PDB file of C-alpha atoms and ligand atoms in Angstrom:
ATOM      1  CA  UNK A 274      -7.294  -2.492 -17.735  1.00 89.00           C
ATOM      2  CA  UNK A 275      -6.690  -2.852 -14.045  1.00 94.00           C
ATOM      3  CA  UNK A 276      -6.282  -0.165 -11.240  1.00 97.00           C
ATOM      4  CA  UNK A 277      -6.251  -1.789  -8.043  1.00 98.00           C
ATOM      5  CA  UNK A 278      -5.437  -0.405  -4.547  1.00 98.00           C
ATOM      6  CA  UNK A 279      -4.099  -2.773  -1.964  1.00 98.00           C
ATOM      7  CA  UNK A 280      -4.666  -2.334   1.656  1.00 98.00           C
ATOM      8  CA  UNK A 281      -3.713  -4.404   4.598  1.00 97.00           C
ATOM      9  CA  UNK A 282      -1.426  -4.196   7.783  1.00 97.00           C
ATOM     10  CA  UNK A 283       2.236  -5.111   7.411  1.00 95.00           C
ATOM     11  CA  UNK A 284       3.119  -8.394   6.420  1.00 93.00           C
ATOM     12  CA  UNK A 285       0.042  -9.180   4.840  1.00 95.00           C
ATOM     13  CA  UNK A 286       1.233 -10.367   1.530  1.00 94.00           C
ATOM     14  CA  UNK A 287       0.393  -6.844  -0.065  1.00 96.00           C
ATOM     15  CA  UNK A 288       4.030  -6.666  -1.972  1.00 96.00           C
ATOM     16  CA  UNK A 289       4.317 -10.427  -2.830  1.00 96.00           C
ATOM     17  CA  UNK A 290       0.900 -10.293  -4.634  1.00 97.00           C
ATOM     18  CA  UNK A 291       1.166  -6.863  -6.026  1.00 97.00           C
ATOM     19  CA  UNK A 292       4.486  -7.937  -7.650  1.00 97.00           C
ATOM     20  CA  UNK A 293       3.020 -11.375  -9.077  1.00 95.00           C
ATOM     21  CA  UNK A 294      -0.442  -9.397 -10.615  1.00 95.00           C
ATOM     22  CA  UNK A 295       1.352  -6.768 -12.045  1.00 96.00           C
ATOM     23  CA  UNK A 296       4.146  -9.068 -14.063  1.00 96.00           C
ATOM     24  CA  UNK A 297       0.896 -11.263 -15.246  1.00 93.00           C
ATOM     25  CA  UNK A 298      -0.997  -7.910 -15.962  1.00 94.00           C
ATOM     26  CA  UNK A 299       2.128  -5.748 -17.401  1.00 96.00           C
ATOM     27  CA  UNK A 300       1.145  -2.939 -15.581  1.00 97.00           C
ATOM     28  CA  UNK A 301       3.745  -1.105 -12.987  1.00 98.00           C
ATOM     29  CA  UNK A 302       3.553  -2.014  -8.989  1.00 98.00           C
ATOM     30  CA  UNK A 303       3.737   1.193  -7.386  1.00 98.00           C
ATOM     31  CA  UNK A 304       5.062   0.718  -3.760  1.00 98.00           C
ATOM     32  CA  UNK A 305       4.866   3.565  -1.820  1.00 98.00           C
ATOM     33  CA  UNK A 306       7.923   1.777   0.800  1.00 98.00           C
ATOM     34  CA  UNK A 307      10.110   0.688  -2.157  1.00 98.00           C
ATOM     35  CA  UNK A 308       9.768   4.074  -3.513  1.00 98.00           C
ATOM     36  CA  UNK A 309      11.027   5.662  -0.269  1.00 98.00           C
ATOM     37  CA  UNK A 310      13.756   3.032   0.343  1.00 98.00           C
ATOM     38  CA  UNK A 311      15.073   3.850  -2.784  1.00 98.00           C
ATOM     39  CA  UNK A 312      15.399   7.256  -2.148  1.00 98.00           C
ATOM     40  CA  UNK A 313      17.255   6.819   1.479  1.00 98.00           C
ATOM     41  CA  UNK A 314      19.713   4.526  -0.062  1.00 98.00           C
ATOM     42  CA  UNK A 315      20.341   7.117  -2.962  1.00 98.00           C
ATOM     43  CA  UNK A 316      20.293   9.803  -0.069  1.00 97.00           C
ATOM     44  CA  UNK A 317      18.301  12.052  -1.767  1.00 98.00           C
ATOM     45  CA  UNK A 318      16.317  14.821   0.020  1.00 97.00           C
ATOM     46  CA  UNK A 319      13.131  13.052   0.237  1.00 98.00           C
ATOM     47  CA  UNK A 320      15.337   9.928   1.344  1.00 98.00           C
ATOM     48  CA  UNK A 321      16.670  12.123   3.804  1.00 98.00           C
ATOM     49  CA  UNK A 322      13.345  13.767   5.403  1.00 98.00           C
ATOM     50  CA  UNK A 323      11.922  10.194   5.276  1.00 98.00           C
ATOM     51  CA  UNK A 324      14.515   8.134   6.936  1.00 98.00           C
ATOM     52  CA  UNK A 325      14.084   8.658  10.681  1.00 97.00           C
ATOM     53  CA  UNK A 326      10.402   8.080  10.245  1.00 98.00           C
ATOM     54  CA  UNK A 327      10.711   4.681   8.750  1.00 97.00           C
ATOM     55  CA  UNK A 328      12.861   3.700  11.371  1.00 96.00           C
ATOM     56  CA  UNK A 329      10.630   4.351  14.003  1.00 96.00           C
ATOM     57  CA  UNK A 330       8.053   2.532  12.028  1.00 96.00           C
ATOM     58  CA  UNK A 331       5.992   5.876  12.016  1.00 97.00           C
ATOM     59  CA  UNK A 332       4.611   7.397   8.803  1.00 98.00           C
ATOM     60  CA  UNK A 333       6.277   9.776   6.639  1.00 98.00           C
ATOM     61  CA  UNK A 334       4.193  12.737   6.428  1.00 98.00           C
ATOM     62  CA  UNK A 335       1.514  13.120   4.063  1.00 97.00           C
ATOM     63  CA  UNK A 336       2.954  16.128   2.339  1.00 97.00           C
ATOM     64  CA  UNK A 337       6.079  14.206   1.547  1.00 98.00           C
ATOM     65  CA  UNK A 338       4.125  11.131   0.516  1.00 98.00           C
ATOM     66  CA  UNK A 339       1.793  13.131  -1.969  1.00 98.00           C
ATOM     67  CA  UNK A 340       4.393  14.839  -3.896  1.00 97.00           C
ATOM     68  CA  UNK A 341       6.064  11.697  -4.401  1.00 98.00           C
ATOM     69  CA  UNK A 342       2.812   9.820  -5.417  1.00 98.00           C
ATOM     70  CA  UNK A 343       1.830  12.779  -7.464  1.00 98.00           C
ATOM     71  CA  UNK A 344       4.871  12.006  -9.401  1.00 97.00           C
ATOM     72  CA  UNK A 345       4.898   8.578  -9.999  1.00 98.00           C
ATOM     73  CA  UNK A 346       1.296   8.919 -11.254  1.00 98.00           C
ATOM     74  CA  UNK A 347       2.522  11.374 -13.797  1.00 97.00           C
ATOM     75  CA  UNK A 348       4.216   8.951 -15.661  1.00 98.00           C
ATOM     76  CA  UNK A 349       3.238   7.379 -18.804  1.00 97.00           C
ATOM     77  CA  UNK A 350       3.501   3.765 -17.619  1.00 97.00           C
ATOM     78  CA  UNK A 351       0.256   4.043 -15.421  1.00 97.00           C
ATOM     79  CA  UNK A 352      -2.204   4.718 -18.251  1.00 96.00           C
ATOM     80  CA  UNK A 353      -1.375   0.678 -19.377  1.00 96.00           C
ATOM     81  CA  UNK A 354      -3.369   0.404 -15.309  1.00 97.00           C
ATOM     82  CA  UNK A 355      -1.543   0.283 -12.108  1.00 98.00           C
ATOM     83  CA  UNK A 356      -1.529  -1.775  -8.450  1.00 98.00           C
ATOM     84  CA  UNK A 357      -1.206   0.805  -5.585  1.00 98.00           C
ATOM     85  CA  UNK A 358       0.603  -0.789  -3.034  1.00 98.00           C
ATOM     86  CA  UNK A 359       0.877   0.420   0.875  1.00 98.00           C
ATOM     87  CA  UNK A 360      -0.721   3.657  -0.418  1.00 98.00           C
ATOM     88  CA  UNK A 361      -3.021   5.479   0.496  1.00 98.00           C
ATOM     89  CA  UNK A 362      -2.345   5.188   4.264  1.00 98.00           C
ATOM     90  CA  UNK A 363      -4.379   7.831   5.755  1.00 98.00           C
ATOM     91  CA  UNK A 364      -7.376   9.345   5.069  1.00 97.00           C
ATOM     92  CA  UNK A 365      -5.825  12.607   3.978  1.00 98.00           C
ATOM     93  CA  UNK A 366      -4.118  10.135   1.213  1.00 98.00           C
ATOM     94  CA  UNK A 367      -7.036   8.437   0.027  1.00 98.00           C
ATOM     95  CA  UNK A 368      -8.952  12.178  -0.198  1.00 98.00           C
ATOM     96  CA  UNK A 369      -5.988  12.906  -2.253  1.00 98.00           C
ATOM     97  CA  UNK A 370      -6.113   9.760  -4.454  1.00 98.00           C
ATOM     98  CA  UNK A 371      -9.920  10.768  -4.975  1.00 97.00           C
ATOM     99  CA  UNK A 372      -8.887  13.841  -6.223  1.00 98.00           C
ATOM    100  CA  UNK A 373      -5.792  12.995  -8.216  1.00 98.00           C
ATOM    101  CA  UNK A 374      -7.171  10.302 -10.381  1.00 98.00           C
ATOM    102  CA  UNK A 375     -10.079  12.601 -10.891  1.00 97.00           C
ATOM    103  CA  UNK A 376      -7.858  14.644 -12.624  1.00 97.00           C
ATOM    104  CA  UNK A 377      -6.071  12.076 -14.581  1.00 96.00           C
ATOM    105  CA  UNK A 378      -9.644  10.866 -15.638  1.00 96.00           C
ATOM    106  CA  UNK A 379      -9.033   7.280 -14.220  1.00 96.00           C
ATOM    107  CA  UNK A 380     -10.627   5.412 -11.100  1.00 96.00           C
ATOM    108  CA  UNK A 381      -9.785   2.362  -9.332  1.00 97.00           C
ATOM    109  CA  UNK A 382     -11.567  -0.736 -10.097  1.00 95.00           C
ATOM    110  CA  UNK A 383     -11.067  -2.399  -6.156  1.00 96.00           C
ATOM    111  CA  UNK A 384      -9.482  -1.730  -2.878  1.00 98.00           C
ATOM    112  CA  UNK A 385      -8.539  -5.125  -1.972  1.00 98.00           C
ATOM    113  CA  UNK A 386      -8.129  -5.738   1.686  1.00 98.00           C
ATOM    114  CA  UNK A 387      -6.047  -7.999   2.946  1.00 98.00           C
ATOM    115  CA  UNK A 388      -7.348  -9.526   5.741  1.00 97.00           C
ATOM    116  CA  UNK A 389      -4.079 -11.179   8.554  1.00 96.00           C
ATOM    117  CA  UNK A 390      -4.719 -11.938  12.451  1.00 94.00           C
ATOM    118  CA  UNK A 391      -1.692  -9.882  14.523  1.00 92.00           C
ATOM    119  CA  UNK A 392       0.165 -13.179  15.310  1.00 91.00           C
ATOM    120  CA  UNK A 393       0.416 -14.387  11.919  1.00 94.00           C
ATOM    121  CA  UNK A 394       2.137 -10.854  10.887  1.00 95.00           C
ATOM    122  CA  UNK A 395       4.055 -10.091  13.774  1.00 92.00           C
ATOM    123  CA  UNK A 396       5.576 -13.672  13.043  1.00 92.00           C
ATOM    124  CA  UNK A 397       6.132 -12.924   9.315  1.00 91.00           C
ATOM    125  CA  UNK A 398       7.355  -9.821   9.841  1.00 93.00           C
ATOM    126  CA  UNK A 399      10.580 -10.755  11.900  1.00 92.00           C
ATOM    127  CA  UNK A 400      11.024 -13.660   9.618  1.00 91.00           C
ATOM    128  CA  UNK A 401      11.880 -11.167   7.141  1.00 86.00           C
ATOM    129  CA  UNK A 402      14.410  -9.601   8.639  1.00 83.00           C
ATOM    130  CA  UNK A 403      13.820  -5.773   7.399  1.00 87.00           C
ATOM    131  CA  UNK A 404      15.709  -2.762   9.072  1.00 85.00           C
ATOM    132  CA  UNK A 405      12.522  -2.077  10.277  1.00 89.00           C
ATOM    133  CA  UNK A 406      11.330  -5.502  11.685  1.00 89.00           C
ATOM    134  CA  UNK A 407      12.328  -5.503  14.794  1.00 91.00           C
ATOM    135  CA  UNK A 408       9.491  -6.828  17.359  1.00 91.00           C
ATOM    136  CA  UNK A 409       9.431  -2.851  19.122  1.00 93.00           C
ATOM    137  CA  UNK A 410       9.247  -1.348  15.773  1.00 94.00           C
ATOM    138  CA  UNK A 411       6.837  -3.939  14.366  1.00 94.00           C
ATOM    139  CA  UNK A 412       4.250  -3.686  16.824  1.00 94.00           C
ATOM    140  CA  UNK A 413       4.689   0.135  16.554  1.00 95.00           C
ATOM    141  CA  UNK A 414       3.626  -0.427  12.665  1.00 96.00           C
ATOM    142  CA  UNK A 415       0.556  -2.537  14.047  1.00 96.00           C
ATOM    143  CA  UNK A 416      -0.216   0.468  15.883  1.00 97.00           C
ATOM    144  CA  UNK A 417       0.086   2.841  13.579  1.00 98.00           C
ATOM    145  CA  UNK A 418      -1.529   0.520  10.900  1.00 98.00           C
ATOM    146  CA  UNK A 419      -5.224   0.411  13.354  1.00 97.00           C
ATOM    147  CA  UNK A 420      -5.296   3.571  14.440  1.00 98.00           C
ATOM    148  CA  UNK A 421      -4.045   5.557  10.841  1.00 98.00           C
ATOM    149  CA  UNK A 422      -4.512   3.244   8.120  1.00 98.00           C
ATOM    150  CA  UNK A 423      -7.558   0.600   9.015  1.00 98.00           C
ATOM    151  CA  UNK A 424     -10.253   3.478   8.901  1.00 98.00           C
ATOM    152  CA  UNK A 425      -9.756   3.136   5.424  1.00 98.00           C
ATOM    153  CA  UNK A 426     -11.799  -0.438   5.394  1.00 98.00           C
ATOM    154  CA  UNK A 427     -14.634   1.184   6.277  1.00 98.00           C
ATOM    155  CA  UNK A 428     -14.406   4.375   3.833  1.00 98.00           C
ATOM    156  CA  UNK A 429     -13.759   2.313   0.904  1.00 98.00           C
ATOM    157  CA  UNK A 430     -16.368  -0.471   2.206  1.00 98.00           C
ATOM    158  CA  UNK A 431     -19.116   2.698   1.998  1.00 97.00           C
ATOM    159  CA  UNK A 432     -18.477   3.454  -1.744  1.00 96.00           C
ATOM    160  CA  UNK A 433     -18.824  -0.188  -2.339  1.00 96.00           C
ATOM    161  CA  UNK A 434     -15.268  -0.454  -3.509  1.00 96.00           C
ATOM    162  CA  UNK A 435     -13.941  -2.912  -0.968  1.00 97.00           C
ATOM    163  CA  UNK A 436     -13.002  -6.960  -1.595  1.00 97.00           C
ATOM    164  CA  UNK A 437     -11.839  -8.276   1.573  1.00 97.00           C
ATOM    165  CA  UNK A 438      -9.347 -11.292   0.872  1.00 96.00           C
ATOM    166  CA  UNK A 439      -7.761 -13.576   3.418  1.00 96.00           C
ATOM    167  CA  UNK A 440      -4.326 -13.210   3.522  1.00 96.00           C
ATOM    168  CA  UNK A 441      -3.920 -15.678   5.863  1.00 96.00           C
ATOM    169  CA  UNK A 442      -3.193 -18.659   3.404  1.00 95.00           C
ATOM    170  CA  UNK A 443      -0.820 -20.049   1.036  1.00 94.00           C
ATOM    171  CA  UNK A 444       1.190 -17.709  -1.394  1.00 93.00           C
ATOM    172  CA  UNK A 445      -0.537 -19.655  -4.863  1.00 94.00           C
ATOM    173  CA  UNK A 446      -4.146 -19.747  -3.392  1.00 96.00           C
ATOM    174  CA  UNK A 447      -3.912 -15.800  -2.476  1.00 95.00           C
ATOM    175  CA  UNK A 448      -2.521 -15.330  -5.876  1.00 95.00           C
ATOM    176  CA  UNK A 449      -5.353 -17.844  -7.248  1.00 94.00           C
ATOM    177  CA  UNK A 450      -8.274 -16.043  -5.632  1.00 94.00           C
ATOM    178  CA  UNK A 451      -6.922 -12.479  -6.407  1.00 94.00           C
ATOM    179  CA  UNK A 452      -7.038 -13.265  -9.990  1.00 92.00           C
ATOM    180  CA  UNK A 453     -11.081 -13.966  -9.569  1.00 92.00           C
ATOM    181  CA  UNK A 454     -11.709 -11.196  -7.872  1.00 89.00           C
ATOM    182  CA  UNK A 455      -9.952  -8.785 -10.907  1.00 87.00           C
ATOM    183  CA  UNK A 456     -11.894 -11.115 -13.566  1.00 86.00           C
ATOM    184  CA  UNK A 457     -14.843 -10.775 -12.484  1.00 77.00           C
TER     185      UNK A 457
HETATM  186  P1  AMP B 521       6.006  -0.557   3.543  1.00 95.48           P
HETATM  187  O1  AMP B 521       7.092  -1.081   2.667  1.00 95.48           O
HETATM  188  O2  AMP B 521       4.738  -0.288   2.793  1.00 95.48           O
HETATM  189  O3  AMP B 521       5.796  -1.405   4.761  1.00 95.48           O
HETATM  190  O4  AMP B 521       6.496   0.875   4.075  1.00 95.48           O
HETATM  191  C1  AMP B 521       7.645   0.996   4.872  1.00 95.48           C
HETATM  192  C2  AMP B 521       7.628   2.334   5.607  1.00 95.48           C
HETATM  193  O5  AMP B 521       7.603   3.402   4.650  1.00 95.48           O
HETATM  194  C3  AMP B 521       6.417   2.561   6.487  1.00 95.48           C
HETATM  195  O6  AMP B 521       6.565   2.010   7.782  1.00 95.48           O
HETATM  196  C4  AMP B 521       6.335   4.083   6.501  1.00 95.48           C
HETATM  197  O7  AMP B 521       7.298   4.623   7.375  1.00 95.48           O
HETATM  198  C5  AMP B 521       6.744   4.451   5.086  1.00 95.48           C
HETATM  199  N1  AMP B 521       5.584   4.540   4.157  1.00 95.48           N
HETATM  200  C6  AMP B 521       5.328   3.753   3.083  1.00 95.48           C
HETATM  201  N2  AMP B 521       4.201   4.130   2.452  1.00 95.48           N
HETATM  202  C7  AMP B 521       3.716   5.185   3.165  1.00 95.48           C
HETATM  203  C8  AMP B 521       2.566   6.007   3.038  1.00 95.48           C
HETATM  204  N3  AMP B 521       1.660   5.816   2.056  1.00 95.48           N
HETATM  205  N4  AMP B 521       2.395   6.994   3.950  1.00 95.48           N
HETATM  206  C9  AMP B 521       3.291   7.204   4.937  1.00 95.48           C
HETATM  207  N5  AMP B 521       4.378   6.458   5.120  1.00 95.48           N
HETATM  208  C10 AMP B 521       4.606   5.450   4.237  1.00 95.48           C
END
């Protein structure tokens, strides 16, 4: 059984890896991002309220994210395990996540942080070519990413629940030392 958490700025490798781990593990990769841009290119309501704030490379507000995450985490595929990707984002998220998966009577094995200088993402990032990846907007997501999402490092780190990872190498040796971290 794995339940991992995945943190790490934008561009770090986060989706790439969570995608590859879950198909070797079976168990779902729950992507806060795809989630939403599935729901603005259904335009449904949450796709709707969410849009604007994606654009700007801001983050959608917590309320709207924790309903959402409240219902994927209702589903029967997560009690196989799960990979948490680009969620929780805040601390108001992760408080959440504490109290959520209290409920469900799970816990998460590792937050696994993934560990990028600026340069290397910002570079990555417009490579990809995203709606969103535009140099303004990406270095808007940096921002965001330090000043919402990075205290997280630490409040994981405390409980003793943090691997840091380098994400700054090649796709197979990432994927290679993620799959010692979960074995051992
Ligand atoms: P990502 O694919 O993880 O880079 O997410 C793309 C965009 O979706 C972000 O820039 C945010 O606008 C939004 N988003 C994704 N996950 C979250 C979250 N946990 N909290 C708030 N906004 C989120």
């Amino acid at each position: 059984m794995t339940r991992l958490i995945f943190l790490g700025p934008p561009g770090a490798g986060k989706g790439t890896q969570a995608q590859a781990l879950a198909d070797a593990e079976k168990i779902p990769h729950i992507s806060t991002g795809d989630i939403l841009r599935g729901a603005v290119s259904q335009q449904t309501e949450l796709g709707r309220q969410a849009q604007s704030y994606m654009d700007k490379g801001e983050l959608v507000p917590d309320q709207l994210i924790l309903e959402m995450v409240r219902d994927r985490l209702g589903k029967n595929d997560v009690n196989s395990g799960w990979i948490l990707d680009g969620f929780p984002r805040t601390v108001v998220q992760a408080t959440f996540l504490d109290k959520l998966l209290q409920e469900m009577h799970q816990s998460c094995d590792w937050v696994i942080n993934f560990d990028v200088p600026d340069e290397v993402l910002v570079q990555r990032l417009l490579g990809r070519g995203r709606k969103d990846d535009t140099e303004t907007v990406i270095r808007h997501r940096l921002d965001v990413y330090r000043q919402q999402t990075a205290p997280l490092i630490d409040f994981y780190r405390q409980r003793n629940q943090l691997v840091s990872i380098d994400g700054d190498q090649p796709v197979d040796q990432l994927t290679t030392e993620l799959q010692q971290v979960i074995q051992s």
